[in-house]
Every structure is written in C-alpha cells, then in structure tokens.
PDB file of C-alpha atoms in Angstrom:
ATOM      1  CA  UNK A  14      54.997 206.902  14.422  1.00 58.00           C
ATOM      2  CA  UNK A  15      56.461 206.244  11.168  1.00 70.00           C
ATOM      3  CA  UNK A  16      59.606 207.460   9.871  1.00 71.00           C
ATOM      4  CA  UNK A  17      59.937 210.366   7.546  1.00 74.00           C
ATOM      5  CA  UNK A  18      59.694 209.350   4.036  1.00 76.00           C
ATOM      6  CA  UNK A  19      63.130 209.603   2.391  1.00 72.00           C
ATOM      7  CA  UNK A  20      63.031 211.174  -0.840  1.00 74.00           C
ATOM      8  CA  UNK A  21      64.793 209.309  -3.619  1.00 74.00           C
ATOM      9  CA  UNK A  22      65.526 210.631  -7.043  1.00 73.00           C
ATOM     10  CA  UNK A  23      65.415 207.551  -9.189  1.00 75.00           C
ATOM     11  CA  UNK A  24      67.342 209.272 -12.123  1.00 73.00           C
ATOM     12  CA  UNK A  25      70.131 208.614  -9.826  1.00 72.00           C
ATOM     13  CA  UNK A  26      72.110 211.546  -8.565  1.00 72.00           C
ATOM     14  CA  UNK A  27      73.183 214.508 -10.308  1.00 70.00           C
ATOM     15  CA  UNK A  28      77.199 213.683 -10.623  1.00 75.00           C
ATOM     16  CA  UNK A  29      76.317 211.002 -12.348  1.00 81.00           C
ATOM     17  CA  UNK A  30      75.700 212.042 -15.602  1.00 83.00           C
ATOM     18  CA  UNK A  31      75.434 208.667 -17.618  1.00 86.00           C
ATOM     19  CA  UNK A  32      72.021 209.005 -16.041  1.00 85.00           C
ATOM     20  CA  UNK A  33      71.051 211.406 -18.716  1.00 86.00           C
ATOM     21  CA  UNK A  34      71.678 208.602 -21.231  1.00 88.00           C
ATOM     22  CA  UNK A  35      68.190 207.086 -21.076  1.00 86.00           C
ATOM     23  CA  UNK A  36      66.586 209.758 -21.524  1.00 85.00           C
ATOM     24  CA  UNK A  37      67.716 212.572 -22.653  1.00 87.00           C
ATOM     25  CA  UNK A  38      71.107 211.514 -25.011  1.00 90.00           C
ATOM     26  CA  UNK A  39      71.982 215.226 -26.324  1.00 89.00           C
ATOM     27  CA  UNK A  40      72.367 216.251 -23.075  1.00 88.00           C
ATOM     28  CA  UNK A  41      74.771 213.720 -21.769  1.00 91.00           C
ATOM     29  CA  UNK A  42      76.829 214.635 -24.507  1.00 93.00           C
ATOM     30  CA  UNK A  43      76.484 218.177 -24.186  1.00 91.00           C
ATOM     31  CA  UNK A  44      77.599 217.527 -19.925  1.00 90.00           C
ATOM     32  CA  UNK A  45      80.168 214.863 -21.187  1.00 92.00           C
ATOM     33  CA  UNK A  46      82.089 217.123 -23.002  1.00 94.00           C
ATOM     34  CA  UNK A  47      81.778 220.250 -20.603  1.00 91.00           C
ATOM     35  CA  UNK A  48      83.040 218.301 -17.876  1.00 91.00           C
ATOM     36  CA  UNK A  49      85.977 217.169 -19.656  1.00 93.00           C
ATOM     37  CA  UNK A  50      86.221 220.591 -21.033  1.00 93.00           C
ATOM     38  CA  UNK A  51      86.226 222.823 -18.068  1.00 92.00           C
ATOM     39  CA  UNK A  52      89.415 221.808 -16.635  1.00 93.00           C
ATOM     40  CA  UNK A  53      91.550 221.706 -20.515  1.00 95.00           C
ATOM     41  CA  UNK A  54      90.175 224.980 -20.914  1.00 94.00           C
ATOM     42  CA  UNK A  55      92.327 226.096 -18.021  1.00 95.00           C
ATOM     43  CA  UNK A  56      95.175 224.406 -19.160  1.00 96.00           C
ATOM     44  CA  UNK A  57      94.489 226.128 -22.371  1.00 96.00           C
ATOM     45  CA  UNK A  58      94.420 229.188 -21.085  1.00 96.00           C
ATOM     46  CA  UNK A  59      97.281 228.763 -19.789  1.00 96.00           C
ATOM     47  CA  UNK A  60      99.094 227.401 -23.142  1.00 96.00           C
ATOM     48  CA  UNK A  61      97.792 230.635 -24.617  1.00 95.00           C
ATOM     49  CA  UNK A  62      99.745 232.919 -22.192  1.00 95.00           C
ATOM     50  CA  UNK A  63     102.686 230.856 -22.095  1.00 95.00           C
ATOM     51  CA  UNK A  64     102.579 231.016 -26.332  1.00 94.00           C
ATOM     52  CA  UNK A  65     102.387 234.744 -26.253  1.00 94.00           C
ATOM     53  CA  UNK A  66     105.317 235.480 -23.389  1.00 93.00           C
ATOM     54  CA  UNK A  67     107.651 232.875 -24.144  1.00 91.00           C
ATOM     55  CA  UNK A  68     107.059 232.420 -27.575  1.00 83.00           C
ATOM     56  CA  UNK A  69     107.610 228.886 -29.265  1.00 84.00           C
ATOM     57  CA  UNK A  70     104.772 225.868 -28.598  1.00 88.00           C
ATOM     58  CA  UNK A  71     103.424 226.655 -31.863  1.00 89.00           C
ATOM     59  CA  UNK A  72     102.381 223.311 -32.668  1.00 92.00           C
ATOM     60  CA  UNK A  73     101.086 222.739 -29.016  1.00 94.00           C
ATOM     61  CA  UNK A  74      99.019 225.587 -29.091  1.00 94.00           C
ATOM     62  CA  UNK A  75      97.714 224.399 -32.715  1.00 94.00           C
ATOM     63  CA  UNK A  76      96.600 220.808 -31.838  1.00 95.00           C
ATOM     64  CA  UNK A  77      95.164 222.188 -28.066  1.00 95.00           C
ATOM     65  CA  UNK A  78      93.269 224.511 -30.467  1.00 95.00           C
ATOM     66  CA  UNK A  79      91.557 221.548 -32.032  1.00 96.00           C
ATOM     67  CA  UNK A  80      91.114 219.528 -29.076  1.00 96.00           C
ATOM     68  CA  UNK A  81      89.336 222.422 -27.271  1.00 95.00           C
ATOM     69  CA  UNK A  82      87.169 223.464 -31.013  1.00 95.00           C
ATOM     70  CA  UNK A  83      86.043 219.758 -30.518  1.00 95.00           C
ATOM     71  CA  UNK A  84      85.272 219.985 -27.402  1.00 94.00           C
ATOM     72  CA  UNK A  85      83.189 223.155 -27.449  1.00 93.00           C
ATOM     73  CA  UNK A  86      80.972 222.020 -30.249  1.00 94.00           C
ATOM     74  CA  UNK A  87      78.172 220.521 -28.341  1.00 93.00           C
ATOM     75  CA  UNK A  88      78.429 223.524 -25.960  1.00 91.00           C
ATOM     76  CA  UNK A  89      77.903 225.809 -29.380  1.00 92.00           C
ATOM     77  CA  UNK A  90      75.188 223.677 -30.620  1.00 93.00           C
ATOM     78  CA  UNK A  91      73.275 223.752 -27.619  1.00 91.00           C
ATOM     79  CA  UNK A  92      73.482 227.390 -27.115  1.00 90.00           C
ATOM     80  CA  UNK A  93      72.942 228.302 -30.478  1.00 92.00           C
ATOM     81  CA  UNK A  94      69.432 226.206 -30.073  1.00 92.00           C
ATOM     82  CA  UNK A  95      68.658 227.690 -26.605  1.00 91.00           C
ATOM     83  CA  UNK A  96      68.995 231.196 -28.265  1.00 91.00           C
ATOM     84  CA  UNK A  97      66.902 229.881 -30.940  1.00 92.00           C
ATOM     85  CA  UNK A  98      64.250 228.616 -28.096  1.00 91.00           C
ATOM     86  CA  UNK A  99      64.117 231.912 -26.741  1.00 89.00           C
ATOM     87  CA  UNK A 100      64.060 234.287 -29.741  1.00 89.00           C
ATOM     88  CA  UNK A 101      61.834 232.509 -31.008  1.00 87.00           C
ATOM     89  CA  UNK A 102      59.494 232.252 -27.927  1.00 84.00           C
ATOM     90  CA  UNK A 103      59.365 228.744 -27.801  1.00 85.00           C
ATOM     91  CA  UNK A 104      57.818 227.552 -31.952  1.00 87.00           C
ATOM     92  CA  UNK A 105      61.365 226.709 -32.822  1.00 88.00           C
ATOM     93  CA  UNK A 106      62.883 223.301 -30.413  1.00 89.00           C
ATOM     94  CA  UNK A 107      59.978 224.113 -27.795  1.00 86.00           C
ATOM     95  CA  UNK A 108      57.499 221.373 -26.746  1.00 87.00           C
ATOM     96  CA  UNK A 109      54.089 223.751 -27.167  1.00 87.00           C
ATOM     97  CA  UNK A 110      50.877 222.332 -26.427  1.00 90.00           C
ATOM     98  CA  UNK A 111      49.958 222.035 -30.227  1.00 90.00           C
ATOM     99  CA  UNK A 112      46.686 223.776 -29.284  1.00 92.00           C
ATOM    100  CA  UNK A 113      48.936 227.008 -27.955  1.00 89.00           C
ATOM    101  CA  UNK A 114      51.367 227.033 -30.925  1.00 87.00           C
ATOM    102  CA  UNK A 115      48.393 226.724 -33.298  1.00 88.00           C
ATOM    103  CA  UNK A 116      47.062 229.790 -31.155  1.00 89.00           C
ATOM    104  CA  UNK A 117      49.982 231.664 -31.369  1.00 85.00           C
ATOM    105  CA  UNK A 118      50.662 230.981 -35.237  1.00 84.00           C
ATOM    106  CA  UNK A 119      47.598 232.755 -35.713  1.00 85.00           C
ATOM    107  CA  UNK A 120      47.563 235.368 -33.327  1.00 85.00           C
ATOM    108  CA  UNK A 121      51.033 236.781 -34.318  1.00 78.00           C
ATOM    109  CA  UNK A 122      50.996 235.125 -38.044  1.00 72.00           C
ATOM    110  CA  UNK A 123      54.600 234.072 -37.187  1.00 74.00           C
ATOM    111  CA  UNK A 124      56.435 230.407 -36.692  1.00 71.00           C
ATOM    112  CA  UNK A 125      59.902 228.985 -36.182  1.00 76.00           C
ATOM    113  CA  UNK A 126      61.270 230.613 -39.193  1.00 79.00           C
ATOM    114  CA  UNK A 127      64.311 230.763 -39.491  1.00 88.00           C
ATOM    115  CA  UNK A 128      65.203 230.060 -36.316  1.00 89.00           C
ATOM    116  CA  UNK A 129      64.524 226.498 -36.690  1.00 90.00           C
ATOM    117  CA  UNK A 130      67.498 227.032 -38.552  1.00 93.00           C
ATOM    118  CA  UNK A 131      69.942 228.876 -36.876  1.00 94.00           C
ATOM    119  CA  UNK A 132      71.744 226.139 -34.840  1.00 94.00           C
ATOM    120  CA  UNK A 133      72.564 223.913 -37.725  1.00 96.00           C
ATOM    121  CA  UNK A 134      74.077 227.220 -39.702  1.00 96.00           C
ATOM    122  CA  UNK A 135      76.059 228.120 -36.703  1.00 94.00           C
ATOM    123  CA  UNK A 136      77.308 224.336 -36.398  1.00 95.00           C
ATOM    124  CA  UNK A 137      78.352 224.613 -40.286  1.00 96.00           C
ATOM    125  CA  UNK A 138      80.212 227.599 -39.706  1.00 96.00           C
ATOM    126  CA  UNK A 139      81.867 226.516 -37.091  1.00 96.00           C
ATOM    127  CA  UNK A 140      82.656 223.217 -38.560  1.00 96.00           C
ATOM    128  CA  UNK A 141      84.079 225.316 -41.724  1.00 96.00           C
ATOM    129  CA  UNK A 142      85.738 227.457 -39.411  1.00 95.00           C
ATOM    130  CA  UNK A 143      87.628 224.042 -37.794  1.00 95.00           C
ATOM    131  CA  UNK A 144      89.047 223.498 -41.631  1.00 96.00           C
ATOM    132  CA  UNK A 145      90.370 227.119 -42.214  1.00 95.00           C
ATOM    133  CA  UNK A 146      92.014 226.599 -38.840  1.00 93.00           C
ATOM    134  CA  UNK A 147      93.533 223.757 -39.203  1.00 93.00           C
ATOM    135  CA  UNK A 148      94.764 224.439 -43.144  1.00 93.00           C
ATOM    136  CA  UNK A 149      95.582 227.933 -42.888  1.00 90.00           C
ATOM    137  CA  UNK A 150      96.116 229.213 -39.585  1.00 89.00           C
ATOM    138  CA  UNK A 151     100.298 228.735 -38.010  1.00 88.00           C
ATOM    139  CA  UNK A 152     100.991 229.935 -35.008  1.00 85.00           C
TER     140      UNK A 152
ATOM    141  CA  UNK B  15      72.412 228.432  -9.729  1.00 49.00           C
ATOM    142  CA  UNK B  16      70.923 232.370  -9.461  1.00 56.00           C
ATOM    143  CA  UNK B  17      71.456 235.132 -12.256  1.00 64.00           C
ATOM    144  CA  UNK B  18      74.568 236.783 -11.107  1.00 72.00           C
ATOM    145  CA  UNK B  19      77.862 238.492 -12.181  1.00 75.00           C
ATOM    146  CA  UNK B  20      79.666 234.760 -11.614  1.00 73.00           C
ATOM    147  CA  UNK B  21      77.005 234.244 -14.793  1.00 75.00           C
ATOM    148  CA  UNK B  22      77.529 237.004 -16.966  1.00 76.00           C
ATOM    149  CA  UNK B  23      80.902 235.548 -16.867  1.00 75.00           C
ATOM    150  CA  UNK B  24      79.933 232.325 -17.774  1.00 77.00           C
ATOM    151  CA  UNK B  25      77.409 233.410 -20.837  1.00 78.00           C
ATOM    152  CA  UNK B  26      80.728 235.646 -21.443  1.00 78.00           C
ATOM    153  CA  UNK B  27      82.791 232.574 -22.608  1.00 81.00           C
ATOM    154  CA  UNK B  28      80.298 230.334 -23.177  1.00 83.00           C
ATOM    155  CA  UNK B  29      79.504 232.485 -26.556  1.00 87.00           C
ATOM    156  CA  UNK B  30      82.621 234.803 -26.733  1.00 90.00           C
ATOM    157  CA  UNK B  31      85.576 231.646 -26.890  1.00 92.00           C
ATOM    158  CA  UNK B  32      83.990 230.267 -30.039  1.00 93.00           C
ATOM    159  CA  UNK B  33      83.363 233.506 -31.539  1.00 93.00           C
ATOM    160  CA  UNK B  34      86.629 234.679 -30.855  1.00 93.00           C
ATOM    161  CA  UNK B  35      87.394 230.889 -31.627  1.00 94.00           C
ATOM    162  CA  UNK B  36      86.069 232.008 -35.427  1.00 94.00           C
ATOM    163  CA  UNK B  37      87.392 235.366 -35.656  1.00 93.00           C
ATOM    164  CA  UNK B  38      90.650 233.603 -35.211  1.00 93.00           C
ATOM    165  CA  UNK B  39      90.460 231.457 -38.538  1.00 93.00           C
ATOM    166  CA  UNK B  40      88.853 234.049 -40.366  1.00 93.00           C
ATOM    167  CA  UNK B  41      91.886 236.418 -39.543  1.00 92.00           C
ATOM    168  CA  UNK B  42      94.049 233.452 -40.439  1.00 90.00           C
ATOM    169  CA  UNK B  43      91.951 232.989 -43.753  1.00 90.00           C
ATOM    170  CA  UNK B  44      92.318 236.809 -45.048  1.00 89.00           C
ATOM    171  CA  UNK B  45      94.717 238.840 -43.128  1.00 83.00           C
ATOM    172  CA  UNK B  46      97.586 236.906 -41.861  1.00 80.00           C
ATOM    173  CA  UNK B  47      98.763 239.576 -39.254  1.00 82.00           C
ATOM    174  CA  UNK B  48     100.640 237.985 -36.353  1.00 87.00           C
ATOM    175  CA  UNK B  49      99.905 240.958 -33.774  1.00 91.00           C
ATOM    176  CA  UNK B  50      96.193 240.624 -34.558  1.00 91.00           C
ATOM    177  CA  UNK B  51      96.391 237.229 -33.842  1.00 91.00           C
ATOM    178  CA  UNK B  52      98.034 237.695 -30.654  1.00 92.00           C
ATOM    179  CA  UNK B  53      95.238 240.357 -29.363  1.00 93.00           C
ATOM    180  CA  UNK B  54      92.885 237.471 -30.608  1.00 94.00           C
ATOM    181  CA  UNK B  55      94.691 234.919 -28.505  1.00 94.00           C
ATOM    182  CA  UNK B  56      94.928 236.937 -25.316  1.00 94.00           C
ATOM    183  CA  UNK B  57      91.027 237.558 -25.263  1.00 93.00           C
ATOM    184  CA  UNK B  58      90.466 233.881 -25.824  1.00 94.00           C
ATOM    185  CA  UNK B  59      92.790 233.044 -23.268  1.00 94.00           C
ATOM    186  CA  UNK B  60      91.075 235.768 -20.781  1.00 92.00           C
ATOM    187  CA  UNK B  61      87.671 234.118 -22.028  1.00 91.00           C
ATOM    188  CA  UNK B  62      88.734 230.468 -21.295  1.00 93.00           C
ATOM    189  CA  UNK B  63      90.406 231.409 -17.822  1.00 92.00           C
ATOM    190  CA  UNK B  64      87.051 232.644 -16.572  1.00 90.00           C
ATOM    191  CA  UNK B  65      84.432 229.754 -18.303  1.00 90.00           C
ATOM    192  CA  UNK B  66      87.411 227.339 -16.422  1.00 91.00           C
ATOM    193  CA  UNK B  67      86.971 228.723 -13.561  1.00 90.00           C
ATOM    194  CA  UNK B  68      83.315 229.175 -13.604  1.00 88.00           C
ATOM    195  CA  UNK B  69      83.268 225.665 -14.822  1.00 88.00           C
ATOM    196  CA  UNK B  70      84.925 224.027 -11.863  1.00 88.00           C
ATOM    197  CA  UNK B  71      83.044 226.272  -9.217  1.00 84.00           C
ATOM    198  CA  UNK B  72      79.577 224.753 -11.080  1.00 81.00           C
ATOM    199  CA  UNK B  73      80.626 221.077 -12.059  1.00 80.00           C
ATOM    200  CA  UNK B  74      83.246 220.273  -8.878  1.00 77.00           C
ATOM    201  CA  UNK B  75      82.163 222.381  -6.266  1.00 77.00           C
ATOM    202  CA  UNK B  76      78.371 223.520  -6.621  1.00 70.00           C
ATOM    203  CA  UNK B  77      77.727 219.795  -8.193  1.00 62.00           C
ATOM    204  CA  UNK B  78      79.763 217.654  -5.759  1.00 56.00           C
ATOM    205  CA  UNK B  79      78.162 214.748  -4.607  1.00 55.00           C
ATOM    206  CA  UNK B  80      78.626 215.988  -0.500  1.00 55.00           C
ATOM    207  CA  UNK B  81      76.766 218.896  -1.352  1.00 51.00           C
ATOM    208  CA  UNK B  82      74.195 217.318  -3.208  1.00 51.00           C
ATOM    209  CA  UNK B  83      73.564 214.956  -0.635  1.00 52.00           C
ATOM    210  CA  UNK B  84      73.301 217.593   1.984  1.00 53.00           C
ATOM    211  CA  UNK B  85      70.593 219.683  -0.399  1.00 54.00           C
ATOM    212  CA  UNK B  86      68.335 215.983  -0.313  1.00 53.00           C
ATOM    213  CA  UNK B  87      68.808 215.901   3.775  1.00 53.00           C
ATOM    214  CA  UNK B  88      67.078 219.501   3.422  1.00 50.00           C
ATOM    215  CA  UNK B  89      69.923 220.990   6.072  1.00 44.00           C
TER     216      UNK B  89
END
C-alpha cells in the first residue's frame, strides 16, 4: 500500500508572505505593512494615553502619528477598493466573465461608475489629510 | 477566520483609525480646540488598542506557522 499523498502548497506557506510577491505584488504590500503595523499600533495606543494623562511627548506623539498614517495607507487603499468591489457588485476591480458583465451592463443599465473611482479619491484625501497634519496640527 | 464580534472589531478600526485619523487634521485645519482634539485622540487610541490586538490574535497567533502546519496534517 502506498503512502498517503502529502499535500504541498507550492506558494510556500502562509507566514511567509514574500510569497505573495510573484504573484500578487499589492498584496504583499498591503500584508507587509499590516504586519509591521499591528504591533506599532499598540505601542501607539499606548503613546496616545500616555500623551493625554501625563501630558508632554508632543513631538513623539506627532512623528508616531506619521509613521502609523504611513503605515495604514495600503490598509486604506485596499479597503476603500474592497468597498468599491462590493458596492459595486463586482463591475468596479472585479474579474467578471466579460460575457456576465456585458449581461449585467445591460440588464441593470449600470457599470463601475464612480466607484471605479472611489479608492483613488479616498487615497488623495488621505494623502492631503497627511499634509494638514503634519503643517498644521501641534500637539 | 468566521464573521464574529472579534470582527466587527476589526472592520471597527480598520475604517474608524483613519477616519478618525482625518477628522483629526481637519479639526487641526479649522478649529484648533485642544479638548476636541483630546476626545479625538482617546477614540483613536481605543480604535488602535483593539485593531492591535485583533491584529496579533490574526497575524501571530491564528497565522503561526505551528498552527498552520497542524491545519495541513488535517488534526
């Protein structure tokens, strides 16, 4: 009797996110950045809390600010075009079988829109929003 | 990972931080008030304490390699 065959996922395994590189480069940004993200955001929780009892760490809480509005852009970006995915059932960033979109064009006379949009609006607000930060806001 | 409260959480700071994130320069751009600020800062701060946490129970625990390893051994 032969031995069970051993499955094998030849993406590699699932900590490793380089893997992602080949083929799918967005996303191995969008994991590089929460992994290095979830554990700062902690910290900068705690930075906030620390700012508001103690008082002081202006300027710490400032460029932590930055680091972390960095940080959370492709997290933004991608959610912004999920929500776009889904509102706009699939015609904006979806992969339709072009015979199904064509379908669905004409059966609800609708397409991406503006949701084809909406990601690259929210990433210029929030880029703006980085500026005003940085120029105007002190803590 | 299933639909849960653990994810309301997460969708909770995954799109409330930067919103708040916003709110916080806009204040800053037209009305300079230093309490409203603060109330700003403590919801971010409540916001990033629970996509943190969230965070490390998805990437470090629910993602470790053991556990991974033991899903592909189908025990």
């Amino acid at each position: 009797m032969s031995a069970p065959k051993r499955l094998e996922d030849l993406r590699g395994p699932q900590t490793r996110v380089s893997r992602l590189l080949r083929f799918y480069p967005a996303a191995y940004v969008h994991m590089l950045f929460y992994r290095i993200a979830v554990p700062l955001t902690l910290l900068y929780a705690l930075t906030i809390l620390l700012y508001l009892l103690l008082g002081g760490l202006g300027l710490v809480l400032k460029a932590f600010t930055a680091v972390i509005w960095a940080l959370w852009t492709p997290q933004l970006f991608a959610v912004a075009k999920g929500l776009s995915l889904a509102w706009s059932r699939g015609m904006a960033f979806g992969q339709l079988n072009p015979e199904f979109a064509a379908l669905y064009r004409k059966r609800y006379s609708r397409g991406a829109g503006l949701y084809a949009a909406l990601p690259y609006v929210a990433l210029a607000l929030w880029v703006l929003g980085f500026v005003v930060l940085l120029l105007r806001w002190h803590p | 990972m299933k639909a849960s409260y653990v994810m309301f959480f997460e969708y909770l700071g995954m799109i409330g931080v930067p919103v708040l994130l916003l709110l916080l320069a806009l204040s800053a751009l037209l009305f300079p008030d230093p309490v409203v600020q603060k109330v700003i800062l403590g919801l971010i701060a409540a916001g990033s304490a629970a996509y943190g946490a969230v965070g490390i129970r998805e990437v470090y625990i629910h993602g470790g390699r053991k556990r991974e390893t033991t899903l592909r051994q189908g025990h």
